[in-house]
mmCIF file of C-alpha atoms in Angstrom:
data_model
loop_
_atom_site.group_PDB
_atom_site.id
_atom_site.type_symbol
_atom_site.label_atom_id
_atom_site.label_comp_id
_atom_site.label_asym_id
_atom_site.label_seq_id
_atom_site.Cartn_x
_atom_site.Cartn_y
_atom_site.Cartn_z
ATOM 1 C CA PHE A 4 12.141 -41.146 64.581
ATOM 2 C CA PRO A 5 15.321 -41.578 62.504
ATOM 3 C CA THR A 6 15.328 -38.334 61.667
ATOM 4 C CA LEU A 7 15.293 -37.258 65.371
ATOM 5 C CA LEU A 8 17.959 -39.492 66.226
ATOM 6 C CA TRP A 9 20.170 -38.557 63.044
ATOM 7 C CA VAL A 10 20.212 -34.775 64.434
ATOM 8 C CA LEU A 11 21.111 -35.718 68.079
ATOM 9 C CA ARG A 12 23.481 -38.201 66.927
ATOM 10 C CA GLU A 13 25.588 -35.296 64.326
ATOM 11 C CA ARG A 14 24.756 -32.742 67.093
ATOM 12 C CA LEU A 15 22.834 -30.608 64.215
ATOM 13 C CA SER A 16 21.717 -28.578 67.519
ATOM 14 C CA SER A 17 20.456 -25.608 65.091
ATOM 15 C CA TRP A 18 18.233 -28.579 63.523
ATOM 16 C CA LEU A 19 16.763 -28.769 67.123
ATOM 17 C CA ARG A 20 15.562 -25.405 67.112
ATOM 18 C CA ARG A 21 13.854 -25.169 63.429
ATOM 19 C CA PRO A 22 9.693 -25.519 64.432
ATOM 20 C CA SER A 23 9.437 -27.669 60.975
ATOM 21 C CA LEU A 24 11.077 -30.435 62.805
ATOM 22 C CA TRP A 25 8.620 -30.435 65.898
ATOM 23 C CA LEU A 26 5.771 -29.720 63.640
ATOM 24 C CA GLY A 27 7.043 -32.480 61.579
ATOM 25 C CA LEU A 28 6.991 -34.864 64.417
ATOM 26 C CA LEU A 29 3.798 -33.661 66.029
ATOM 27 C CA LEU A 30 2.014 -33.993 62.936
ATOM 28 C CA ALA A 31 3.529 -37.645 62.113
ATOM 29 C CA ASN A 32 2.152 -38.793 65.357
ATOM 30 C CA LEU A 33 -1.251 -37.032 65.334
ATOM 31 C CA GLY A 34 -1.552 -38.764 62.041
ATOM 32 C CA GLY A 35 -1.617 -41.793 63.668
ATOM 33 C CA LEU A 36 -3.185 -41.577 66.675
ATOM 34 C CA PRO A 37 -6.715 -42.525 65.731
ATOM 35 C CA ILE A 38 -5.297 -45.816 64.931
ATOM 36 C CA LEU A 39 -3.376 -46.403 68.212
ATOM 37 C CA LEU A 40 -6.767 -45.092 70.138
ATOM 38 C CA TRP A 41 -8.996 -47.250 68.828
ATOM 39 C CA ASN A 42 -6.675 -50.687 69.057
ATOM 40 C CA LEU A 43 -6.501 -49.103 72.864
ATOM 41 C CA GLU A 44 -10.317 -49.465 73.004
ATOM 42 C CA HIS A 45 -10.586 -52.574 71.179
ATOM 43 C CA ASN A 46 -8.155 -55.005 72.916
ATOM 44 C CA TRP A 47 -5.527 -54.067 70.323
ATOM 45 C CA PRO A 48 -6.993 -56.366 67.285
ATOM 46 C CA SER A 49 -4.410 -55.255 64.816
ATOM 47 C CA VAL A 50 -1.771 -56.080 66.724
ATOM 48 C CA ARG A 51 -3.116 -59.638 67.341
ATOM 49 C CA TYR A 52 -3.813 -60.395 64.115
ATOM 50 C CA HIS A 53 -0.405 -58.577 62.262
ATOM 51 C CA LEU A 54 1.070 -60.441 64.906
ATOM 52 C CA LEU A 55 -0.121 -63.797 65.624
ATOM 53 C CA ASN A 56 -3.412 -64.748 63.904
ATOM 54 C CA ARG A 57 -2.425 -64.380 60.484
ATOM 55 C CA HIS A 58 1.193 -66.645 60.815
ATOM 56 C CA SER A 59 0.315 -69.739 61.900
ATOM 57 C CA ASN A 60 2.004 -71.625 58.834
ATOM 58 C CA ALA A 61 5.361 -68.987 59.349
ATOM 59 C CA GLY A 62 8.502 -70.243 58.659
ATOM 60 C CA ILE A 63 11.408 -69.398 56.103
ATOM 61 C CA SER A 64 10.888 -71.324 53.145
ATOM 62 C CA LEU A 65 12.115 -71.151 49.435
ATOM 63 C CA GLN A 66 8.493 -70.171 48.412
ATOM 64 C CA ASN A 67 8.980 -67.385 50.474
ATOM 65 C CA VAL A 68 12.487 -66.513 49.199
ATOM 66 C CA GLY A 69 10.391 -66.848 45.669
ATOM 67 C CA MET A 70 7.291 -64.604 46.691
ATOM 68 C CA LEU A 71 9.967 -61.735 48.140
ATOM 69 C CA VAL A 72 12.071 -61.621 45.204
ATOM 70 C CA VAL A 73 9.303 -61.911 42.649
ATOM 71 C CA GLY A 74 7.494 -59.464 44.863
ATOM 72 C CA GLN A 75 10.070 -56.545 44.653
ATOM 73 C CA LEU A 76 10.784 -57.241 41.196
ATOM 74 C CA LEU A 77 6.977 -56.827 40.335
ATOM 75 C CA TYR A 78 6.544 -53.731 42.743
ATOM 76 C CA ILE A 79 9.591 -51.533 42.268
ATOM 77 C CA THR A 80 10.126 -52.861 38.937
ATOM 78 C CA PRO A 81 13.560 -54.309 37.718
ATOM 79 C CA PHE A 82 15.437 -51.551 36.728
ATOM 80 C CA LEU A 83 14.310 -49.298 39.518
ATOM 81 C CA LEU A 84 15.004 -51.911 42.101
ATOM 82 C CA ALA A 85 18.563 -52.439 40.151
ATOM 83 C CA ALA A 86 18.944 -48.662 41.125
ATOM 84 C CA LEU A 87 17.897 -48.470 44.575
ATOM 85 C CA LEU A 88 19.912 -51.301 45.712
ATOM 86 C CA TRP A 89 23.020 -49.904 43.483
ATOM 87 C CA ALA A 90 22.617 -46.908 45.817
ATOM 88 C CA LEU A 91 22.334 -48.738 48.712
ATOM 89 C CA VAL A 92 25.771 -49.819 48.010
ATOM 90 C CA ARG A 93 27.001 -46.929 46.740
ATOM 91 C CA PHE A 94 26.395 -45.023 50.306
ATOM 92 C CA GLY A 95 27.291 -48.118 52.384
ATOM 93 C CA LYS A 96 30.713 -47.635 50.783
ATOM 94 C CA MET A 97 30.349 -43.575 51.290
ATOM 95 C CA TYR A 98 29.468 -44.897 55.228
ATOM 96 C CA ARG A 99 32.795 -46.260 55.565
ATOM 97 C CA LYS A 100 34.151 -42.859 54.537
ATOM 98 C CA ASP A 101 32.134 -41.352 57.446
ATOM 99 C CA LYS A 102 30.042 -39.307 55.165
ATOM 100 C CA PRO A 103 26.985 -37.828 57.453
ATOM 101 C CA VAL A 104 24.525 -37.938 54.489
ATOM 102 C CA ALA A 105 25.476 -41.771 53.595
ATOM 103 C CA ARG A 106 24.911 -42.523 57.525
ATOM 104 C CA PHE A 107 21.633 -40.676 57.459
ATOM 105 C CA ILE A 108 20.225 -42.533 54.663
ATOM 106 C CA LEU A 109 22.085 -45.826 55.478
ATOM 107 C CA ARG A 110 20.329 -45.577 58.758
ATOM 108 C CA SER A 111 16.852 -44.640 57.516
ATOM 109 C CA SER A 112 16.701 -47.739 54.816
ATOM 110 C CA LEU A 113 18.623 -50.639 55.614
ATOM 111 C CA PRO A 114 16.797 -51.360 58.873
ATOM 112 C CA THR A 115 13.538 -50.920 57.453
ATOM 113 C CA LEU A 116 14.285 -53.031 54.498
ATOM 114 C CA ALA A 117 16.120 -55.711 56.792
ATOM 115 C CA PHE A 118 13.480 -56.420 59.039
ATOM 116 C CA PHE A 119 10.403 -56.731 56.232
ATOM 117 C CA TYR A 120 12.745 -58.486 53.596
ATOM 118 C CA LEU A 121 13.281 -61.379 56.775
ATOM 119 C CA VAL A 122 9.904 -60.467 57.934
ATOM 120 C CA THR A 123 8.608 -61.639 54.160
ATOM 121 C CA LEU A 124 11.054 -65.083 54.262
ATOM 122 C CA TRP A 125 9.384 -65.832 57.332
ATOM 123 C CA THR A 126 5.646 -65.618 56.248
ATOM 124 C CA PRO A 127 3.493 -66.238 53.543
ATOM 125 C CA GLU A 128 0.984 -63.672 54.473
ATOM 126 C CA ALA A 129 3.638 -60.909 53.585
ATOM 127 C CA GLU A 130 2.626 -58.182 50.861
ATOM 128 C CA PRO A 131 5.563 -56.786 48.543
ATOM 129 C CA HIS A 132 4.690 -53.502 49.518
ATOM 130 C CA TRP A 133 5.608 -53.645 53.398
ATOM 131 C CA PRO A 134 9.295 -52.933 52.670
ATOM 132 C CA ALA A 135 8.504 -50.024 50.542
ATOM 133 C CA MET A 136 9.080 -47.398 53.707
ATOM 134 C CA GLY A 137 12.777 -48.521 53.330
ATOM 135 C CA TYR A 138 12.933 -47.679 49.525
ATOM 136 C CA LEU A 139 12.016 -44.227 49.979
ATOM 137 C CA PRO A 140 15.295 -42.792 51.566
ATOM 138 C CA LEU A 141 16.910 -44.473 48.717
ATOM 139 C CA VAL A 142 14.976 -42.752 46.276
ATOM 140 C CA VAL A 143 15.704 -39.655 47.779
ATOM 141 C CA GLY A 144 20.111 -41.181 47.999
ATOM 142 C CA LEU A 145 19.245 -42.189 44.515
ATOM 143 C CA ALA A 146 18.843 -38.298 43.358
ATOM 144 C CA LEU A 147 22.051 -37.505 44.689
ATOM 145 C CA LEU A 148 24.121 -39.891 43.303
ATOM 146 C CA TYR A 149 22.637 -39.202 39.728
ATOM 147 C CA GLN A 150 24.515 -36.108 38.860
ATOM 148 C CA HIS A 151 27.870 -38.023 39.955
ATOM 149 C CA ALA A 152 26.698 -41.033 38.131
ATOM 150 C CA GLN A 153 25.782 -39.126 35.080
ATOM 151 C CA GLN A 154 29.412 -37.491 34.832
ATOM 152 C CA GLN A 155 31.148 -40.709 35.322
ATOM 153 C CA TRP A 156 28.896 -42.627 32.515
ATOM 154 C CA GLN A 157 27.913 -40.104 30.334
ATOM 155 C CA ASN A 158 29.977 -41.408 27.273
ATOM 156 C CA THR A 159 28.331 -44.754 27.371
ATOM 157 C CA LYS A 160 24.928 -45.604 25.741
ATOM 158 C CA TRP A 161 24.017 -48.405 28.414
ATOM 159 C CA PHE A 162 23.314 -45.363 31.090
ATOM 160 C CA PRO A 163 20.906 -43.106 29.223
ATOM 161 C CA ARG A 164 18.853 -46.228 28.284
ATOM 162 C CA PHE A 165 19.143 -47.514 31.651
ATOM 163 C CA VAL A 166 17.896 -44.315 33.105
ATOM 164 C CA ARG A 167 14.629 -44.054 30.489
ATOM 165 C CA LEU A 168 13.666 -47.827 31.354
ATOM 166 C CA ALA A 169 14.046 -47.038 35.310
ATOM 167 C CA VAL A 170 11.497 -44.364 34.690
ATOM 168 C CA GLY A 171 9.786 -45.051 32.002
ATOM 169 C CA PHE A 172 9.164 -48.708 33.088
ATOM 170 C CA PRO A 173 7.324 -47.304 36.385
ATOM 171 C CA ALA A 174 5.429 -44.535 34.802
ATOM 172 C CA VAL A 175 3.627 -47.309 32.456
ATOM 173 C CA GLY A 176 2.600 -49.644 35.315
ATOM 174 C CA LEU A 177 1.402 -46.179 37.182
ATOM 175 C CA ILE A 178 -0.983 -45.417 33.973
ATOM 176 C CA LEU A 179 -2.301 -49.494 33.451
ATOM 177 C CA LEU A 180 -2.400 -49.182 37.021
ATOM 178 C CA HIS A 181 -5.019 -45.965 37.006
ATOM 179 C CA LEU A 182 -6.809 -47.296 33.692
ATOM 180 C CA HIS A 183 -7.550 -50.599 35.705
ATOM 181 C CA LEU A 184 -8.911 -48.600 38.820
ATOM 182 C CA THR A 185 -10.921 -46.029 36.572
ATOM 183 C CA THR A 186 -12.191 -48.366 33.873
ATOM 184 C CA PRO A 187 -14.048 -51.761 33.617
ATOM 185 C CA LEU A 188 -11.131 -52.648 30.547
ATOM 186 C CA PHE A 189 -8.869 -55.033 32.977
ATOM 187 C CA VAL A 190 -11.929 -56.864 34.675
ATOM 188 C CA LYS A 191 -13.250 -57.478 30.609
ATOM 189 C CA LEU A 192 -9.923 -59.007 30.138
ATOM 190 C CA LEU A 193 -9.400 -60.862 33.285
ATOM 191 C CA SER A 194 -13.243 -62.399 33.412
ATOM 192 C CA SER A 195 -12.097 -65.593 32.036
ATOM 193 C CA PHE A 196 -9.877 -65.766 35.367
ATOM 194 C CA LYS A 197 -12.358 -65.400 37.460
ATOM 195 C CA TYR A 198 -11.188 -62.291 38.452
ATOM 196 C CA GLN A 199 -13.379 -60.827 41.291
ATOM 197 C CA PRO A 200 -12.732 -56.715 41.580
ATOM 198 C CA ARG A 201 -14.319 -56.415 45.059
ATOM 199 C CA TYR A 202 -11.095 -57.527 46.456
ATOM 200 C CA ASP A 203 -9.063 -54.927 44.847
#
């Protein structure tokens, strides 16, 4: 949807003639259609659960602030999160200079991040992965900014180290997650904490 709005806003009429745009929209909607139909047939249980039932104790609190901050640091990792938020600030500055790419990335990421950050602050039932869709455009934007940043900070010692940490830290986490899912190693290590793997 943000892509279509961007195309219409920027008057990119050539994009409207591309089959790939309409095919992508069709596939995206077909992918969500079974969920929509199932909810329609069963009196919208998913909507009632996510919007009403699970939020009986909702309200902004310091605990929710902590859950938001700690959750993002753990899920995204401190280094990658810092890089993504830096990209957000950079595109904010470019937005004021009327750059189309900055407009697209900010409009694709900022509303989603703001919405799910606010939801996480409001309800203790929020999950750290909820804002993830807002980070995806920033990942693309980070790749666009990388070459400029590399030229600007190529003579510093901290920049290559930071890049290695930003890429390596999540990679190690992904390997550990893969080990957790495919071997009983962590299940055995966590047995003393009454860890129940069926909930994963």
